[in-house]
């Protein structure tokens, strides 16, 4: 089987959250199991020179997105048994950051369209396109759109993974043709329409051959309005092809016995180094180096979805218990 993993970020090249960790570890794990795996992502300016020196320029094409006719370069490198492809366009990806730009819809529509247009330029035609979150939600839709006139891609199947359903890629109704270059029928028939807007995540959920989430628990939770952020009806509709698959971890990379970022290594048999690591964290954050005091640390985006409200709610009890608490991250200003 040949799987092309389509992602807006991947460790160690660029990262803002857990998606990058999965994109950086799952394809190599698939490759070790015998799957032919490749990854394609944007060539952001944040990707360091140490990686760029290893890249090979493959070719360039032009991508048509509505009335736009944009340059699109393709670079690649080999790592951990996986081919990593990088889509180049400095207009869209030389921004100093990955997300949060005024034209993110156009940027990731370009990337999604480029993925389809570049398929003949890859080493092989994939059997599966594995797409992730709203930034790649247009890929299954563009694939369905071109398959009506491109027989070679009709056999490709698509998987769409929901890492965070809160961010859905919502845009005005006129974006269907003017921004994304699609026929208005995709909106008029309800595939992309939701509450008077375009909803890219909804479209991907409907069009993908399978929909997955990052855990069985999350898959169950998405059937409830509180967790689904308005998409619970769509979740119910695609339940027959919805699977919750627990995210794994790269046990070779995140290994306290050998991780160079862990100051004092330890094993399950000898945990002396773990106590020393605790004292080092206490020292770094100016806490009393008390070995018997519980130390809790949270490294996450400081938003309600990540449970920061739960920590705030029990904070007085934690203090009364003598618990040392470290919360580290960026997010909603009201939590900072």
CSV table of N, CA and C in Angstrom, one decimal, residues 33-93:
chain,number,residue,atom,x,y,z
A,33,UNK,N,6.5,-0.8,9.0
A,33,UNK,CA,5.6,-1.9,8.9
A,33,UNK,C,5.4,-2.4,7.5
A,34,UNK,N,6.1,-1.8,6.5
A,34,UNK,CA,6.0,-2.3,5.1
A,34,UNK,C,5.2,-1.4,4.2
A,35,UNK,N,4.6,-0.4,4.7
A,35,UNK,CA,3.8,0.5,3.9
A,35,UNK,C,4.8,1.5,3.2
A,36,UNK,N,4.6,1.8,1.9
A,36,UNK,CA,5.3,2.8,1.2
A,36,UNK,C,4.7,4.2,1.6
A,37,UNK,N,5.4,5.0,2.4
A,37,UNK,CA,4.9,6.2,3.0
A,37,UNK,C,5.6,7.4,2.5
A,38,UNK,N,4.9,8.5,2.3
A,38,UNK,CA,5.5,9.8,1.9
A,38,UNK,C,4.6,10.9,2.6
A,39,UNK,N,5.2,12.0,2.8
A,39,UNK,CA,4.5,13.2,3.4
A,39,UNK,C,4.7,14.4,2.5
A,40,UNK,N,3.7,15.2,2.4
A,40,UNK,CA,3.8,16.4,1.7
A,40,UNK,C,3.3,17.6,2.6
A,41,UNK,N,4.0,18.7,2.6
A,41,UNK,CA,3.7,19.8,3.5
A,41,UNK,C,4.2,21.1,2.8
A,42,UNK,N,3.8,22.2,3.3
A,42,UNK,CA,4.3,23.5,2.7
A,42,UNK,C,5.8,23.7,3.1
A,43,UNK,N,6.5,24.4,2.2
A,43,UNK,CA,7.9,24.8,2.5
A,43,UNK,C,7.9,26.2,3.1
A,44,UNK,N,7.6,26.2,4.4
A,44,UNK,CA,7.6,27.5,5.1
A,44,UNK,C,9.0,28.0,5.3
A,45,UNK,N,9.1,29.4,5.4
A,45,UNK,CA,10.4,30.0,5.7
A,45,UNK,C,10.9,29.6,7.1
A,46,UNK,N,10.0,29.0,8.0
A,46,UNK,CA,10.4,28.6,9.3
A,46,UNK,C,11.2,27.3,9.2
A,47,UNK,N,11.2,26.6,8.1
A,47,UNK,CA,11.9,25.3,8.0
A,47,UNK,C,13.4,25.7,7.8
A,48,UNK,N,14.2,25.2,8.7
A,48,UNK,CA,15.6,25.6,8.9
A,48,UNK,C,16.5,25.2,7.7
A,49,UNK,N,17.6,25.9,7.7
A,49,UNK,CA,18.6,25.7,6.6
A,49,UNK,C,19.2,24.3,6.7
A,50,UNK,N,19.3,23.7,7.9
A,50,UNK,CA,19.8,22.3,8.0
A,50,UNK,C,19.0,21.3,7.2
A,51,UNK,N,17.7,21.6,7.1
A,51,UNK,CA,16.9,20.7,6.2
A,51,UNK,C,16.9,21.1,4.8
A,52,UNK,N,17.0,22.4,4.5
A,52,UNK,CA,17.0,22.9,3.1
A,52,UNK,C,18.2,22.4,2.4
A,53,UNK,N,19.3,22.3,3.1
A,53,UNK,CA,20.6,21.8,2.5
A,53,UNK,C,20.4,20.3,2.0
A,54,UNK,N,19.5,19.6,2.6
A,54,UNK,CA,19.3,18.2,2.3
A,54,UNK,C,18.3,18.0,1.2
A,55,UNK,N,17.6,19.0,0.8
A,55,UNK,CA,16.5,18.9,-0.2
A,55,UNK,C,17.0,18.9,-1.6
A,56,UNK,N,16.2,18.2,-2.4
A,56,UNK,CA,16.5,18.1,-3.9
A,56,UNK,C,15.3,18.8,-4.6
A,57,UNK,N,15.6,19.7,-5.5
A,57,UNK,CA,14.6,20.3,-6.3
A,57,UNK,C,14.1,19.3,-7.3
A,58,UNK,N,12.8,19.1,-7.4
A,58,UNK,CA,12.2,18.1,-8.3
A,58,UNK,C,11.7,18.7,-9.6
A,59,UNK,N,10.8,19.7,-9.4
A,59,UNK,CA,10.3,20.4,-10.6
A,59,UNK,C,9.4,21.6,-10.2
A,60,UNK,N,8.9,22.3,-11.1
A,60,UNK,CA,7.9,23.3,-10.8
A,60,UNK,C,6.7,23.2,-11.8
A,61,UNK,N,5.6,23.6,-11.3
A,61,UNK,CA,4.4,23.7,-12.1
A,61,UNK,C,3.7,25.0,-11.8
A,62,UNK,N,2.5,25.2,-12.4
A,62,UNK,CA,1.7,26.4,-12.0
A,62,UNK,C,0.3,25.8,-11.6
A,63,UNK,N,-0.2,26.3,-10.5
A,63,UNK,CA,-1.4,25.9,-10.0
A,63,UNK,C,-2.5,27.0,-10.3
A,64,UNK,N,-3.6,26.6,-10.8
A,64,UNK,CA,-4.7,27.5,-11.1
A,64,UNK,C,-5.7,27.4,-10.0
A,65,UNK,N,-6.0,28.5,-9.3
A,65,UNK,CA,-6.9,28.6,-8.2
A,65,UNK,C,-7.8,29.7,-8.5
A,66,UNK,N,-9.0,29.4,-9.1
A,66,UNK,CA,-9.9,30.4,-9.5
A,66,UNK,C,-9.2,31.2,-10.6
A,67,UNK,N,-9.1,32.5,-10.5
A,67,UNK,CA,-8.5,33.3,-11.5
A,67,UNK,C,-7.0,33.4,-11.3
A,68,UNK,N,-6.5,32.8,-10.2
A,68,UNK,CA,-5.0,32.9,-9.9
A,68,UNK,C,-4.2,31.8,-10.7
A,69,UNK,N,-3.0,32.2,-11.1
A,69,UNK,CA,-2.1,31.3,-11.8
A,69,UNK,C,-0.8,31.4,-11.1
A,70,UNK,N,-0.5,30.4,-10.1
A,70,UNK,CA,0.6,30.6,-9.2
A,70,UNK,C,1.7,29.6,-9.4
A,71,UNK,N,2.9,30.1,-9.2
A,71,UNK,CA,4.1,29.2,-9.2
A,71,UNK,C,4.0,28.2,-8.1
A,72,UNK,N,4.5,27.0,-8.4
A,72,UNK,CA,4.5,25.9,-7.3
A,72,UNK,C,5.7,25.0,-7.6
A,73,UNK,N,6.7,25.1,-6.6
A,73,UNK,CA,7.8,24.3,-6.7
A,73,UNK,C,7.7,23.1,-5.8
A,74,UNK,N,8.5,22.0,-6.2
A,74,UNK,CA,8.4,20.8,-5.4
A,74,UNK,C,9.9,20.4,-5.0
A,75,UNK,N,10.1,20.2,-3.7
A,75,UNK,CA,11.4,19.8,-3.2
A,75,UNK,C,11.1,18.5,-2.4
A,76,UNK,N,12.2,17.7,-2.2
A,76,UNK,CA,12.1,16.5,-1.4
A,76,UNK,C,13.4,16.2,-0.7
A,77,UNK,N,13.2,15.3,0.3
A,77,UNK,CA,14.4,14.7,1.0
A,77,UNK,C,13.9,13.4,1.6
A,78,UNK,N,14.9,12.5,1.8
A,78,UNK,CA,14.6,11.2,2.4
A,78,UNK,C,15.0,11.2,3.8
A,79,UNK,N,14.1,10.6,4.7
A,79,UNK,CA,14.4,10.5,6.1
A,79,UNK,C,13.6,9.4,6.7
A,80,UNK,N,14.2,8.6,7.5
A,80,UNK,CA,13.5,7.5,8.2
A,80,UNK,C,12.7,6.6,7.3
A,81,UNK,N,13.2,6.3,6.1
A,81,UNK,CA,12.4,5.5,5.2
A,81,UNK,C,11.2,6.1,4.5
A,82,UNK,N,11.1,7.4,4.7
A,82,UNK,CA,10.0,8.2,4.1
A,82,UNK,C,10.5,9.3,3.2
A,83,UNK,N,9.8,9.5,2.1
A,83,UNK,CA,10.0,10.7,1.3
A,83,UNK,C,9.2,11.8,1.8
A,84,UNK,N,9.9,13.0,2.0
A,84,UNK,CA,9.2,14.2,2.5
A,84,UNK,C,9.2,15.2,1.4
A,85,UNK,N,8.0,15.5,0.9
A,85,UNK,CA,7.9,16.5,-0.2
A,85,UNK,C,7.5,17.9,0.4
A,86,UNK,N,8.0,18.9,-0.2
A,86,UNK,CA,7.8,20.3,0.3
A,86,UNK,C,7.3,21.1,-0.9
A,87,UNK,N,6.1,21.8,-0.7
A,87,UNK,CA,5.5,22.6,-1.7
A,87,UNK,C,6.0,24.0,-1.5
A,88,UNK,N,6.6,24.6,-2.5
A,88,UNK,CA,7.2,25.9,-2.4
A,88,UNK,C,6.4,27.0,-3.1
A,89,UNK,N,6.1,28.1,-2.4
A,89,UNK,CA,5.6,29.3,-3.0
A,89,UNK,C,5.8,30.4,-1.9
A,90,UNK,N,6.8,31.2,-2.1
A,90,UNK,CA,7.1,32.2,-1.1
A,90,UNK,C,6.0,33.2,-0.9
A,91,UNK,N,5.2,33.5,-1.8
A,91,UNK,CA,4.1,34.4,-1.6
A,91,UNK,C,3.2,33.9,-0.5
A,92,UNK,N,2.9,32.6,-0.4
A,92,UNK,CA,2.0,32.0,0.6
A,92,UNK,C,2.7,31.6,1.8
A,93,UNK,N,4.0,31.1,1.7
A,93,UNK,CA,4.6,30.4,2.9
A,93,UNK,C,5.8,31.2,3.5
